[in-house]
C-alpha positions in Angstrom: 0.1 -0.3 -0.2 1.6 3.3 -0.5 0.2 6.9 0.9 0.2 10.3 -0.2 -0.9 13.1 1.7 -1.8 16.2 -0.3 -2.6 18.1 3.0 -5.2 18.3 5.2 -7.6 15.3 4.8 -6.8 14.4 1.3 -4.9 11.3 0.9 -4.6 9.1 -2.1 -4.5 5.6 -1.2 -2.5 3.4 -3.9 -3.5 -0.3 -2.8 -4.6 -3.4 -4.8 -4.3 -1.9 -8.4 -6.3 1.2 -7.4 -6.3 4.8 -6.7 -8.9 6.3 -4.0 -8.5 9.6 -2.7 -9.9 10.4 0.7 -11.9 14.3 1.6 -10.4 16.0 -1.6 -9.4 19.6 -1.2 -7.6 21.4 -3.4 -8.2 25.3 -3.2 -5.8 28.0 -2.8 -4.9 29.0 0.8 -6.4 32.6 2.3 -10.3 32.4 1.5 -12.6 31.9 4.8 -15.4 29.7 4.6 -18.4 29.4 6.8 -19.5 26.0 8.3 -22.9 27.5 10.1 -24.1 27.9 13.6 -21.7 30.7 13.7 -18.4 28.4 12.7 -16.0 28.7 10.2 -12.4 28.6 9.4 -10.0 30.4 7.1 -7.6 28.0 4.9 -4.1 28.7 6.1 -1.8 26.5 3.8 -3.1 25.3 -0.1 -2.5 21.0 -0.8 1.4 20.0 -1.9 -0.2 18.1 -5.5 -2.7 19.8 -8.0 -6.0 17.9 -8.8 -3.9 16.5 -12.0 -1.1 15.5 -10.2 -3.3 12.7 -8.7 -6.4 12.0 -11.2 -7.3 9.7 -12.7 -8.7 8.2 -9.1 -10.8 5.0 -9.3 -13.3 5.8 -5.9 -13.7 9.1 -3.5 -14.0 8.1 -0.4 -15.4 11.6 1.6 -15.9 11.8 5.2 -18.8 14.5 4.8 -19.4 16.8 2.2 -21.3 20.1 4.1 -17.7 21.1 5.7 -15.4 22.9 2.9 -11.7 21.4 5.4 -12.8 18.2 3.8 -14.4 19.2 0.5 -13.8 22.4 -1.1 -14.5 24.1 -4.0 -11.6 22.7 -6.3 -12.2 19.2 -4.7 -16.3 19.1 -5.4 -15.6 19.9 -8.9 -13.8 17.0 -9.0 -15.4 14.3 -8.1 -17.7 14.9 -11.7 -14.0 13.2 -13.2 -14.0 10.4 -10.6 -16.1 6.9 -11.4 -17.2 5.9 -7.4 -17.7 8.8 -4.7 -18.5 6.4 -0.9 -20.1 9.2 1.4 -22.5 9.4 4.1 -26.1 9.1 3.6 -27.3 12.5 3.9 -24.1 13.8 1.5 -25.2 11.2 -1.4 -28.9 12.9 -1.5 -27.0 16.2 -1.6 -24.4 15.3 -4.2 -26.6 13.0 -6.3 -24.6 11.9 -9.7 -24.6 8.6 -8.2 -22.9 9.0 -5.3 -23.1 5.8 -2.6 -24.5 6.6 0.8 -23.8 4.3 3.7 -24.4 4.6 7.7 -21.9 2.8 9.8 -21.5 -0.5 9.3 -22.8 -0.8 5.8 -20.9 -1.5 3.2 -20.4 -1.5 -0.8 -18.0 -3.1 -3.4 -15.6 -1.4 -5.7 -15.1 -3.6 -8.9 -14.2 -2.8 -12.5 -12.2 -3.7 -15.2 -11.4 -7.4 -13.9 -9.9 -6.9 -10.4 -10.9 -8.4 -7.6 -13.6 -6.6 -5.8 -12.4 -3.7 -3.4 -14.8 -4.3 -0.1 -15.4 -0.9 1.9 -17.1 -0.3 4.9 -18.3 2.9 6.6 -17.1 2.9 10.5 -18.9 5.3 13.2 -18.0 8.9 13.6 -19.1 11.8 16.1 -17.4 15.2 15.0 -18.1 16.7 18.7 -19.6 16.1 22.1 -22.5 14.1 22.6 -26.1 15.5 20.7 -24.1 17.1 18.4 -25.2 15.5 14.9 -28.1 17.6 14.9 -26.0 20.4 14.6 -22.0 19.5 12.9 -24.3 16.2 10.3 -23.8 13.4 9.5 -20.1 11.8 9.4 -18.6 8.9 8.9 -14.9 7.0 8.8 -14.0 4.2 5.9 -12.2 0.8 6.4 -11.0 -0.8 3.0 -9.8 -4.3 2.8 -7.5 -5.5 0.4 -8.8 -9.1 -1.7 -7.3 -11.9 0.0 -5.9 -10.0 2.7 -6.6 -11.3 6.3 -4.2 -9.5 8.0 -6.1 -6.5 8.9 -7.8 -3.1 6.5 -7.2 -0.1 6.5 -8.9 2.3 8.6 -9.7 6.2 7.6 -11.2 7.2 11.4 -13.1 10.5 9.4 -13.2 13.9 11.7 -14.6 12.5 14.9 -13.9 13.0 18.8 -13.2 9.8 21.1 -16.3 8.3 21.8 -17.8 4.7 22.3 -18.4 4.1 18.3 -15.0 4.0 18.2 -14.8 1.0 20.3 -16.6 -1.0 18.3 -13.9 -0.4 15.6 -11.9 -2.0 17.8 -14.3 -4.8 18.3 -15.4 -5.7 14.7 -12.0 -5.0 12.7 -8.4 -6.1 13.1 -6.8 -2.7 11.7 -3.6 -2.7 9.9 -2.8 0.8 8.8 -4.5 3.4 11.0 -4.7 7.1 9.5 -6.4 9.6 12.1 -8.7 13.3 11.7 -6.2 14.6 14.3 -6.3 18.9 15.3 -8.0 19.4 18.1 -10.9 21.3 16.9 -12.4 24.1 18.6 -15.2 27.0 17.7 -15.2 30.6 20.3 -19.1 30.0 20.6 -18.9 26.7 22.2 -16.1 27.3 24.1 -14.0 24.1 25.1 -15.9 21.5 23.7 -13.9 19.7 21.1 -14.8 18.5 17.6 -11.8 16.5 16.0 -9.0 14.6 18.4 -6.4 15.8 20.3 -2.5 13.8 19.9 -3.7 12.4 23.4 -6.7 11.3 22.6 -5.7 9.7 19.7 -3.1 7.6 21.7 -6.1 6.2 23.1 -7.8 5.3 20.4 -4.1 3.7 19.1 -3.8 1.8 22.3 -7.4 0.4 21.5 -7.0 0.0 18.1 -3.4 -1.6 18.1 -2.6 -1.0 14.3 0.8 -1.9 12.9 1.3 1.8 11.2 -1.0 5.2 12.6 -0.8 8.0 9.8 -1.9 11.6 11.2 -3.1 13.8 9.2 -5.9 16.5 9.1 -4.1 18.5 11.7 -2.4 21.9 10.0 -3.4 24.3 7.6 -7.1 26.1 9.0 -7.2 28.6 11.0 -10.0 26.8 13.5 -7.7 23.7 14.3 -6.7 24.4 18.0 -3.5 21.6 18.1 -1.0 21.5 14.9 1.6 18.9 14.3 3.9 20.0 17.3 1.0 19.6 19.8 0.1 16.5 18.9 3.8 14.9 18.2 4.3 15.9 22.0 1.0 14.2 23.1 2.0 10.9 21.1 5.4 11.4 22.1 4.4 11.0 25.9 2.2 8.0 25.1 3.7 4.2 26.4 5.7 3.2 23.7 3.7 0.5 22.3 1.6 3.7 20.5 4.9 5.5 19.8 6.2 3.2 17.9 3.3 2.9 15.6 3.0 6.5 14.2 4.3 7.8 10.6 4.3 11.6 9.9 4.0 11.7 6.3 5.7 14.2 4.3 3.3 16.1 2.2 3.2 15.0 -1.9 5.6 12.3 -1.0 4.6 8.9 -2.1 5.3 6.9 1.0 4.7 2.8 1.0 3.1 1.5 4.6 
């Protein structure tokens, strides 16, 4: 498996002869985006690669469509050039054009051109505190299983805090590579409430799921992140050795085998 971190939550995954792209974000920096309910963010860093650098892709795995730090304008335009888009049920209704909507633990199969099928399972995610879903909207993670492999899955957490649903991931899946969305998001309007994981929360999730490799993403490049890479690294460095030895930070734009 080869991973290329484009920036933010955007990751090019090359696996089993396929090219998958997560949460496409390719807008240049400098613009402020509204997320609704008095929240918003300014993009402070651009992508390491352009859409032309990553296309063609076989599918987009979109954890949610309604926040611009996970699907911005250029990323949204890119969807028209992708055969399959897998996202939340509500997101699929908004996007139309045959997008496949999944609720947690529903699955779909990526097939075509005579290649073995690649299974994709939606996993639970909660983008904020308890009872926040009516405000923040639906989010999912994804588990991708290579054909013929029994030793684990690629798990993409999506934008989530550490909550009970992630225990289901540990119970139902054997995780090989975990891509964790961090950033410790907060907004002034809601005070100390977090909307994504800190490094400390990520360490707890790593101990729970025990992946072989952990790849942190979505921790820099936007003004609403309250913990960037430096803070996450500090938290993870303070974690037990069983956590520290699994973490692999990717250099943006550089294809990396994991």
